[in-house]
Amino acid sequence: MMNYIRAELYKVIHRKYTWITLGVTLLLETLLAAGWAYTNVNGNRVDFYTGAGTLLMMLNTGFYAGVIICDMVFASQYKHSTLKNEVSFGIPRSRIYLGKLAVEWIVSMLFMIVMLGYYLGLCYFALYRDPELDIVAIQMVGYCLATALPLWTGVLACTNAFYFLVKSDLGAALISLCVFEADAVINLVAMLLSGDPLGKGLETIYNYMPGVMLGRAPEIVEDWAFCGQAWIVGAIWLVGFSALGILGFRKKEIK
């Protein structure tokens, strides 16, 4: 397994796609922080607390980043018939599946560390600071990241499953987007069936959808019971979609 993971990491590291994606993201972060610094020079007062707070409003982008990471690691293997070569070579399908999922998670974590560290560093050195508010901001970011990490991981497992089960990369991305963005539809149906047992059940499902939970995290900072619920939901998505993906991939005919 470790040899397979190292090989997949080597391929990802040597893809231009990886570095272009990272570079564009860091450039956009630089422009955002530079824009705030420029307004400060002209009489505004944007501080580190505000910069960190803006970050918390964009946590859901981690779900979409997972789609990009899966596309980056999977590298159109159905289209180029490279997945068929791996299977024909005798590599167990479960190792292929879990190896790619592990690499996607590692790359996601590395991207997160670099992007968040760079952004927060820019905000810290370029914007106004208040020692008390800075501590509050760091606590907020830490709590929200602790809540987001399992949810991001669960949705990453969902996306990975569809990349293995659907031959079209675009189709896999769209299906996974529909799954983790289904909370709006679930909420609408729950409201239409309000008072009905099915409606109550759908309302419960809605409240535990990853996007909904992550959207609530900045509002209930330091509620560690809620953070624990996020870890349970993330684990359910991780195990559930991984099991679905492995079973489907084992039965799938690779052409």
PDB file of C-alpha atoms in Angstrom:
ATOM      1  CA  MET A   1       0.000   0.000   0.000  1.00  0.00           C
ATOM      2  CA  MET A   2       2.763   2.458   0.944  1.00  0.00           C
ATOM      3  CA  ASN A   3       4.552   1.881  -2.377  1.00  0.00           C
ATOM      4  CA  TYR A   4       1.308   2.580  -4.241  1.00  0.00           C
ATOM      5  CA  ILE A   5       0.688   5.764  -2.226  1.00  0.00           C
ATOM      6  CA  ARG A   6       4.257   6.968  -2.857  1.00  0.00           C
ATOM      7  CA  ALA A   7       3.854   6.308  -6.583  1.00  0.00           C
ATOM      8  CA  GLU A   8       0.567   8.226  -6.739  1.00  0.00           C
ATOM      9  CA  LEU A   9       2.041  11.122  -4.752  1.00  0.00           C
ATOM     10  CA  TYR A  10       4.981  11.243  -7.153  1.00  0.00           C
ATOM     11  CA  LYS A  11       2.595  11.526 -10.106  1.00  0.00           C
ATOM     12  CA  VAL A  12       0.562  14.296  -8.480  1.00  0.00           C
ATOM     13  CA  ILE A  13       3.638  16.288  -7.456  1.00  0.00           C
ATOM     14  CA  HIS A  14       4.953  16.190 -11.019  1.00  0.00           C
ATOM     15  CA  ARG A  15       1.709  17.375 -12.634  1.00  0.00           C
ATOM     16  CA  LYS A  16       1.496  21.016 -13.774  1.00  0.00           C
ATOM     17  CA  TYR A  17      -2.190  20.904 -12.800  1.00  0.00           C
ATOM     18  CA  THR A  18      -1.184  20.654  -9.126  1.00  0.00           C
ATOM     19  CA  TRP A  19       1.133  23.628  -9.083  1.00  0.00           C
ATOM     20  CA  ILE A  20      -1.039  25.822 -11.305  1.00  0.00           C
ATOM     21  CA  THR A  21      -4.015  25.222  -8.984  1.00  0.00           C
ATOM     22  CA  LEU A  22      -1.952  26.061  -5.908  1.00  0.00           C
ATOM     23  CA  GLY A  23      -0.369  29.090  -7.551  1.00  0.00           C
ATOM     24  CA  VAL A  24      -3.676  30.566  -8.717  1.00  0.00           C
ATOM     25  CA  THR A  25      -5.187  30.131  -5.253  1.00  0.00           C
ATOM     26  CA  LEU A  26      -2.243  31.811  -3.517  1.00  0.00           C
ATOM     27  CA  LEU A  27      -2.370  34.650  -6.055  1.00  0.00           C
ATOM     28  CA  LEU A  28      -6.066  35.231  -5.323  1.00  0.00           C
ATOM     29  CA  GLU A  29      -5.340  35.256  -1.585  1.00  0.00           C
ATOM     30  CA  THR A  30      -2.558  37.765  -2.166  1.00  0.00           C
ATOM     31  CA  LEU A  31      -4.864  40.044  -4.151  1.00  0.00           C
ATOM     32  CA  LEU A  32      -7.524  39.875  -1.422  1.00  0.00           C
ATOM     33  CA  ALA A  33      -5.107  40.773   1.372  1.00  0.00           C
ATOM     34  CA  ALA A  34      -3.446  43.447  -0.788  1.00  0.00           C
ATOM     35  CA  GLY A  35      -6.837  44.989  -1.520  1.00  0.00           C
ATOM     36  CA  TRP A  36      -7.608  45.273   2.175  1.00  0.00           C
ATOM     37  CA  ALA A  37      -4.161  46.705   2.908  1.00  0.00           C
ATOM     38  CA  TYR A  38      -4.689  49.291   0.167  1.00  0.00           C
ATOM     39  CA  THR A  39      -8.033  50.377   1.637  1.00  0.00           C
ATOM     40  CA  ASN A  40      -6.341  50.684   5.042  1.00  0.00           C
ATOM     41  CA  VAL A  41      -3.790  53.081   3.557  1.00  0.00           C
ATOM     42  CA  ASN A  42      -6.725  55.159   2.345  1.00  0.00           C
ATOM     43  CA  GLY A  43      -8.443  55.438   5.718  1.00  0.00           C
ATOM     44  CA  ASN A  44     -10.193  52.102   6.171  1.00  0.00           C
ATOM     45  CA  ARG A  45      -9.507  49.859   9.182  1.00  0.00           C
ATOM     46  CA  VAL A  46      -9.652  46.197   8.195  1.00  0.00           C
ATOM     47  CA  ASP A  47      -8.047  44.106  10.935  1.00  0.00           C
ATOM     48  CA  PHE A  48      -6.802  40.537  11.317  1.00  0.00           C
ATOM     49  CA  TYR A  49     -10.049  39.542  13.022  1.00  0.00           C
ATOM     50  CA  THR A  50     -12.032  40.623   9.947  1.00  0.00           C
ATOM     51  CA  GLY A  51      -9.667  38.780   7.617  1.00  0.00           C
ATOM     52  CA  ALA A  52      -9.948  35.566   9.613  1.00  0.00           C
ATOM     53  CA  GLY A  53     -13.720  35.986   9.818  1.00  0.00           C
ATOM     54  CA  THR A  54     -13.907  36.196   6.028  1.00  0.00           C
ATOM     55  CA  LEU A  55     -12.091  32.880   5.869  1.00  0.00           C
ATOM     56  CA  LEU A  56     -14.792  31.251   7.985  1.00  0.00           C
ATOM     57  CA  MET A  57     -17.462  32.341   5.511  1.00  0.00           C
ATOM     58  CA  MET A  58     -15.652  30.416   2.767  1.00  0.00           C
ATOM     59  CA  LEU A  59     -15.276  27.056   4.510  1.00  0.00           C
ATOM     60  CA  ASN A  60     -17.760  25.391   2.146  1.00  0.00           C
ATOM     61  CA  THR A  61     -15.314  25.926  -0.708  1.00  0.00           C
ATOM     62  CA  GLY A  62     -13.411  23.002   0.829  1.00  0.00           C
ATOM     63  CA  PHE A  63     -16.071  20.679  -0.599  1.00  0.00           C
ATOM     64  CA  TYR A  64     -15.499  21.994  -4.119  1.00  0.00           C
ATOM     65  CA  ALA A  65     -11.740  21.856  -3.600  1.00  0.00           C
ATOM     66  CA  GLY A  66     -12.219  18.143  -2.917  1.00  0.00           C
ATOM     67  CA  VAL A  67     -13.650  17.715  -6.419  1.00  0.00           C
ATOM     68  CA  ILE A  68     -10.573  19.409  -7.890  1.00  0.00           C
ATOM     69  CA  ILE A  69      -8.236  17.231  -5.799  1.00  0.00           C
ATOM     70  CA  CYS A  70     -10.021  14.031  -6.888  1.00  0.00           C
ATOM     71  CA  ASP A  71      -9.787  15.118 -10.509  1.00  0.00           C
ATOM     72  CA  MET A  72      -6.106  15.917  -9.985  1.00  0.00           C
ATOM     73  CA  VAL A  73      -5.266  12.512  -8.462  1.00  0.00           C
ATOM     74  CA  PHE A  74      -7.561  10.337 -10.609  1.00  0.00           C
ATOM     75  CA  ALA A  75      -6.125  11.991 -13.730  1.00  0.00           C
ATOM     76  CA  SER A  76      -8.749  10.753 -16.237  1.00  0.00           C
ATOM     77  CA  GLN A  77      -7.676   7.138 -15.820  1.00  0.00           C
ATOM     78  CA  TYR A  78     -10.749   5.728 -17.560  1.00  0.00           C
ATOM     79  CA  LYS A  79     -10.167   8.017 -20.525  1.00  0.00           C
ATOM     80  CA  HIS A  80      -6.478   7.103 -20.847  1.00  0.00           C
ATOM     81  CA  SER A  81      -7.001   3.406 -19.932  1.00  0.00           C
ATOM     82  CA  THR A  82      -4.331   3.609 -17.218  1.00  0.00           C
ATOM     83  CA  LEU A  83      -6.670   2.179 -14.596  1.00  0.00           C
ATOM     84  CA  LYS A  84      -7.071  -0.923 -16.767  1.00  0.00           C
ATOM     85  CA  ASN A  85      -3.286  -1.289 -16.789  1.00  0.00           C
ATOM     86  CA  GLU A  86      -3.115  -1.135 -12.992  1.00  0.00           C
ATOM     87  CA  VAL A  87      -5.788  -3.813 -12.633  1.00  0.00           C
ATOM     88  CA  SER A  88      -4.178  -6.007 -15.315  1.00  0.00           C
ATOM     89  CA  PHE A  89      -0.835  -5.688 -13.540  1.00  0.00           C
ATOM     90  CA  GLY A  90      -2.396  -7.481 -10.581  1.00  0.00           C
ATOM     91  CA  ILE A  91      -2.741  -4.634  -8.073  1.00  0.00           C
ATOM     92  CA  PRO A  92      -5.740  -5.433  -5.806  1.00  0.00           C
ATOM     93  CA  ARG A  93      -8.678  -3.172  -6.561  1.00  0.00           C
ATOM     94  CA  SER A  94      -9.148  -2.322  -2.888  1.00  0.00           C
ATOM     95  CA  ARG A  95      -5.518  -1.138  -2.761  1.00  0.00           C
ATOM     96  CA  ILE A  96      -6.034   1.023  -5.845  1.00  0.00           C
ATOM     97  CA  TYR A  97      -9.202   2.518  -4.403  1.00  0.00           C
ATOM     98  CA  LEU A  98      -7.945   3.178  -0.874  1.00  0.00           C
ATOM     99  CA  GLY A  99      -4.534   4.271  -2.141  1.00  0.00           C
ATOM    100  CA  LYS A 100      -6.028   7.001  -4.297  1.00  0.00           C
ATOM    101  CA  LEU A 101      -8.333   8.076  -1.474  1.00  0.00           C
ATOM    102  CA  ALA A 102      -5.343   8.310   0.879  1.00  0.00           C
ATOM    103  CA  VAL A 103      -3.376  10.385  -1.641  1.00  0.00           C
ATOM    104  CA  GLU A 104      -6.355  12.690  -2.201  1.00  0.00           C
ATOM    105  CA  TRP A 105      -6.600  13.229   1.555  1.00  0.00           C
ATOM    106  CA  ILE A 106      -2.858  13.880   1.913  1.00  0.00           C
ATOM    107  CA  VAL A 107      -2.833  16.363  -0.970  1.00  0.00           C
ATOM    108  CA  SER A 108      -5.947  18.056   0.440  1.00  0.00           C
ATOM    109  CA  MET A 109      -4.324  18.464   3.847  1.00  0.00           C
ATOM    110  CA  LEU A 110      -1.106  19.833   2.348  1.00  0.00           C
ATOM    111  CA  PHE A 111      -3.063  22.298   0.227  1.00  0.00           C
ATOM    112  CA  MET A 112      -5.090  23.350   3.263  1.00  0.00           C
ATOM    113  CA  ILE A 113      -2.001  23.923   5.412  1.00  0.00           C
ATOM    114  CA  VAL A 114      -0.240  25.964   2.740  1.00  0.00           C
ATOM    115  CA  MET A 115      -3.283  28.000   1.699  1.00  0.00           C
ATOM    116  CA  LEU A 116      -4.571  28.764   5.184  1.00  0.00           C
ATOM    117  CA  GLY A 117      -1.120  29.416   6.592  1.00  0.00           C
ATOM    118  CA  TYR A 118      -0.279  31.766   3.740  1.00  0.00           C
ATOM    119  CA  TYR A 119      -3.599  33.622   3.951  1.00  0.00           C
ATOM    120  CA  LEU A 120      -3.527  34.041   7.733  1.00  0.00           C
ATOM    121  CA  GLY A 121       0.107  35.119   7.555  1.00  0.00           C
ATOM    122  CA  LEU A 122      -0.733  37.786   4.996  1.00  0.00           C
ATOM    123  CA  CYS A 123      -3.611  39.046   7.116  1.00  0.00           C
ATOM    124  CA  TYR A 124      -1.478  39.087  10.251  1.00  0.00           C
ATOM    125  CA  PHE A 125       1.333  41.146   8.743  1.00  0.00           C
ATOM    126  CA  ALA A 126      -0.672  43.334   6.334  1.00  0.00           C
ATOM    127  CA  LEU A 127      -3.725  44.291   8.434  1.00  0.00           C
ATOM    128  CA  TYR A 128      -4.351  46.043  11.727  1.00  0.00           C
ATOM    129  CA  ARG A 129      -4.057  43.887  14.830  1.00  0.00           C
ATOM    130  CA  ASP A 130      -5.665  43.854  18.239  1.00  0.00           C
ATOM    131  CA  PRO A 131      -4.094  41.320  20.645  1.00  0.00           C
ATOM    132  CA  GLU A 132      -7.400  40.359  22.264  1.00  0.00           C
ATOM    133  CA  LEU A 133      -9.338  40.083  19.015  1.00  0.00           C
ATOM    134  CA  ASP A 134      -6.448  38.222  17.384  1.00  0.00           C
ATOM    135  CA  ILE A 135      -6.707  35.488  20.026  1.00  0.00           C
ATOM    136  CA  VAL A 136     -10.463  35.248  19.485  1.00  0.00           C
ATOM    137  CA  ALA A 137      -9.921  34.997  15.737  1.00  0.00           C
ATOM    138  CA  ILE A 138      -7.394  32.171  16.112  1.00  0.00           C
ATOM    139  CA  GLN A 139      -9.772  30.310  18.445  1.00  0.00           C
ATOM    140  CA  MET A 140     -12.617  30.691  15.937  1.00  0.00           C
ATOM    141  CA  VAL A 141     -10.468  29.440  13.068  1.00  0.00           C
ATOM    142  CA  GLY A 142      -9.211  26.494  15.127  1.00  0.00           C
ATOM    143  CA  TYR A 143     -12.711  25.412  16.148  1.00  0.00           C
ATOM    144  CA  CYS A 144     -14.149  25.747  12.649  1.00  0.00           C
ATOM    145  CA  LEU A 145     -11.262  23.803  11.134  1.00  0.00           C
ATOM    146  CA  ALA A 146     -11.742  21.051  13.723  1.00  0.00           C
ATOM    147  CA  THR A 147     -15.393  20.894  12.667  1.00  0.00           C
ATOM    148  CA  ALA A 148     -14.688  21.187   8.938  1.00  0.00           C
ATOM    149  CA  LEU A 149     -11.948  18.553   8.683  1.00  0.00           C
ATOM    150  CA  PRO A 150     -14.170  15.444   9.117  1.00  0.00           C
ATOM    151  CA  LEU A 151     -16.891  16.919   6.893  1.00  0.00           C
ATOM    152  CA  TRP A 152     -14.389  17.720   4.144  1.00  0.00           C
ATOM    153  CA  THR A 153     -13.025  14.179   4.459  1.00  0.00           C
ATOM    154  CA  GLY A 154     -16.488  12.629   4.211  1.00  0.00           C
ATOM    155  CA  VAL A 155     -17.360  14.595   1.088  1.00  0.00           C
ATOM    156  CA  LEU A 156     -13.944  13.758  -0.389  1.00  0.00           C
ATOM    157  CA  ALA A 157     -14.787  10.057   0.063  1.00  0.00           C
ATOM    158  CA  CYS A 158     -18.123  10.666  -1.681  1.00  0.00           C
ATOM    159  CA  THR A 159     -16.428  12.325  -4.649  1.00  0.00           C
ATOM    160  CA  ASN A 160     -13.757   9.619  -4.852  1.00  0.00           C
ATOM    161  CA  ALA A 161     -16.456   6.934  -4.977  1.00  0.00           C
ATOM    162  CA  PHE A 162     -18.141   8.488  -7.999  1.00  0.00           C
ATOM    163  CA  TYR A 163     -14.824   8.972  -9.803  1.00  0.00           C
ATOM    164  CA  PHE A 164     -14.358   5.200  -9.594  1.00  0.00           C
ATOM    165  CA  LEU A 165     -17.969   4.307 -10.404  1.00  0.00           C
ATOM    166  CA  VAL A 166     -18.575   6.735 -13.289  1.00  0.00           C
ATOM    167  CA  LYS A 167     -16.379   6.612 -16.393  1.00  0.00           C
ATOM    168  CA  SER A 168     -16.816  10.288 -17.199  1.00  0.00           C
ATOM    169  CA  ASP A 169     -14.795  12.607 -14.937  1.00  0.00           C
ATOM    170  CA  LEU A 170     -17.276  15.414 -15.596  1.00  0.00           C
ATOM    171  CA  GLY A 171     -20.191  13.091 -14.799  1.00  0.00           C
ATOM    172  CA  ALA A 172     -18.525  11.951 -11.570  1.00  0.00           C
ATOM    173  CA  ALA A 173     -17.911  15.546 -10.499  1.00  0.00           C
ATOM    174  CA  LEU A 174     -21.502  16.602 -11.258  1.00  0.00           C
ATOM    175  CA  ILE A 175     -23.030  13.621  -9.438  1.00  0.00           C
ATOM    176  CA  SER A 176     -20.914  14.193  -6.349  1.00  0.00           C
ATOM    177  CA  LEU A 177     -21.847  17.889  -6.388  1.00  0.00           C
ATOM    178  CA  CYS A 178     -25.523  16.947  -6.558  1.00  0.00           C
ATOM    179  CA  VAL A 179     -25.117  14.589  -3.587  1.00  0.00           C
ATOM    180  CA  PHE A 180     -23.411  16.955  -1.148  1.00  0.00           C
ATOM    181  CA  GLU A 181     -25.423  19.954  -2.369  1.00  0.00           C
ATOM    182  CA  ALA A 182     -28.745  18.100  -2.002  1.00  0.00           C
ATOM    183  CA  ASP A 183     -29.539  19.886   1.283  1.00  0.00           C
ATOM    184  CA  ALA A 184     -31.609  22.576  -0.497  1.00  0.00           C
ATOM    185  CA  VAL A 185     -33.836  19.940  -2.116  1.00  0.00           C
ATOM    186  CA  ILE A 186     -34.119  17.975   1.135  1.00  0.00           C
ATOM    187  CA  ASN A 187     -35.079  21.129   3.005  1.00  0.00           C
ATOM    188  CA  LEU A 188     -37.739  22.026   0.413  1.00  0.00           C
ATOM    189  CA  VAL A 189     -39.329  18.563   0.532  1.00  0.00           C
ATOM    190  CA  ALA A 190     -39.187  18.604   4.351  1.00  0.00           C
ATOM    191  CA  MET A 191     -41.094  21.901   4.400  1.00  0.00           C
ATOM    192  CA  LEU A 192     -43.680  20.577   1.952  1.00  0.00           C
ATOM    193  CA  LEU A 193     -44.191  17.516   4.180  1.00  0.00           C
ATOM    194  CA  SER A 194     -44.143  19.510   7.407  1.00  0.00           C
ATOM    195  CA  GLY A 195     -45.959  17.629  10.170  1.00  0.00           C
ATOM    196  CA  ASP A 196     -45.604  14.308   8.394  1.00  0.00           C
ATOM    197  CA  PRO A 197     -43.173  11.713   9.860  1.00  0.00           C
ATOM    198  CA  LEU A 198     -41.308  11.634   6.552  1.00  0.00           C
ATOM    199  CA  GLY A 199     -40.997  15.399   6.640  1.00  0.00           C
ATOM    200  CA  LYS A 200     -39.535  15.268  10.159  1.00  0.00           C
ATOM    201  CA  GLY A 201     -37.084  12.604   9.069  1.00  0.00           C
ATOM    202  CA  LEU A 202     -35.969  14.704   6.105  1.00  0.00           C
ATOM    203  CA  GLU A 203     -35.593  17.714   8.392  1.00  0.00           C
ATOM    204  CA  THR A 204     -33.247  15.692  10.593  1.00  0.00           C
ATOM    205  CA  ILE A 205     -31.239  14.587   7.555  1.00  0.00           C
ATOM    206  CA  TYR A 206     -31.070  18.204   6.387  1.00  0.00           C
ATOM    207  CA  ASN A 207     -29.660  19.374   9.734  1.00  0.00           C
ATOM    208  CA  TYR A 208     -26.859  16.818   9.477  1.00  0.00           C
ATOM    209  CA  MET A 209     -25.866  17.455   5.858  1.00  0.00           C
ATOM    210  CA  PRO A 210     -22.175  18.476   5.686  1.00  0.00           C
ATOM    211  CA  GLY A 211     -22.832  21.855   4.070  1.00  0.00           C
ATOM    212  CA  VAL A 212     -25.493  22.774   6.620  1.00  0.00           C
ATOM    213  CA  MET A 213     -23.333  21.765   9.576  1.00  0.00           C
ATOM    214  CA  LEU A 214     -20.314  23.627   8.258  1.00  0.00           C
ATOM    215  CA  GLY A 215     -22.427  26.725   7.645  1.00  0.00           C
ATOM    216  CA  ARG A 216     -23.518  26.695  11.288  1.00  0.00           C
ATOM    217  CA  ALA A 217     -20.026  26.182  12.735  1.00  0.00           C
ATOM    218  CA  PRO A 218     -18.987  29.902  12.835  1.00  0.00           C
ATOM    219  CA  GLU A 219     -22.216  30.745  14.683  1.00  0.00           C
ATOM    220  CA  ILE A 220     -21.686  28.257  17.516  1.00  0.00           C
ATOM    221  CA  VAL A 221     -17.957  28.502  18.150  1.00  0.00           C
ATOM    222  CA  GLU A 222     -16.578  26.252  20.919  1.00  0.00           C
ATOM    223  CA  ASP A 223     -19.624  24.001  21.073  1.00  0.00           C
ATOM    224  CA  TRP A 224     -17.525  20.847  21.164  1.00  0.00           C
ATOM    225  CA  ALA A 225     -20.582  18.606  21.249  1.00  0.00           C
ATOM    226  CA  PHE A 226     -21.483  19.977  17.806  1.00  0.00           C
ATOM    227  CA  CYS A 227     -17.900  19.423  16.678  1.00  0.00           C
ATOM    228  CA  GLY A 228     -18.202  15.809  17.846  1.00  0.00           C
ATOM    229  CA  GLN A 229     -21.384  15.410  15.805  1.00  0.00           C
ATOM    230  CA  ALA A 230     -19.475  16.688  12.759  1.00  0.00           C
ATOM    231  CA  TRP A 231     -16.866  13.974  13.289  1.00  0.00           C
ATOM    232  CA  ILE A 232     -19.595  11.323  13.493  1.00  0.00           C
ATOM    233  CA  VAL A 233     -21.254  12.598  10.292  1.00  0.00           C
ATOM    234  CA  GLY A 234     -17.900  12.753   8.528  1.00  0.00           C
ATOM    235  CA  ALA A 235     -17.097   9.190   9.607  1.00  0.00           C
ATOM    236  CA  ILE A 236     -20.476   7.951   8.320  1.00  0.00           C
ATOM    237  CA  TRP A 237     -19.879   9.570   4.927  1.00  0.00           C
ATOM    238  CA  LEU A 238     -16.302   8.270   4.805  1.00  0.00           C
ATOM    239  CA  VAL A 239     -17.190   4.665   5.664  1.00  0.00           C
ATOM    240  CA  GLY A 240     -20.474   4.598   3.743  1.00  0.00           C
ATOM    241  CA  PHE A 241     -19.216   6.007   0.453  1.00  0.00           C
ATOM    242  CA  SER A 242     -15.917   4.113   0.672  1.00  0.00           C
ATOM    243  CA  ALA A 243     -17.817   0.841   1.091  1.00  0.00           C
ATOM    244  CA  LEU A 244     -20.093   1.755  -1.824  1.00  0.00           C
ATOM    245  CA  GLY A 245     -17.137   2.708  -3.991  1.00  0.00           C
ATOM    246  CA  ILE A 246     -15.054  -0.383  -3.233  1.00  0.00           C
ATOM    247  CA  LEU A 247     -17.957  -2.776  -3.789  1.00  0.00           C
ATOM    248  CA  GLY A 248     -18.916  -1.075  -7.041  1.00  0.00           C
ATOM    249  CA  PHE A 249     -15.322  -0.920  -8.279  1.00  0.00           C
ATOM    250  CA  ARG A 250     -14.765  -4.613  -7.555  1.00  0.00           C
ATOM    251  CA  LYS A 251     -17.730  -5.542  -9.739  1.00  0.00           C
ATOM    252  CA  LYS A 252     -17.012  -2.981 -12.448  1.00  0.00           C
ATOM    253  CA  GLU A 253     -15.673  -4.153 -15.796  1.00  0.00           C
ATOM    254  CA  ILE A 254     -12.646  -2.070 -16.701  1.00  0.00           C
ATOM    255  CA  LYS A 255     -12.307  -1.525 -20.451  1.00  0.00           C
TER     256      LYS A 255
END
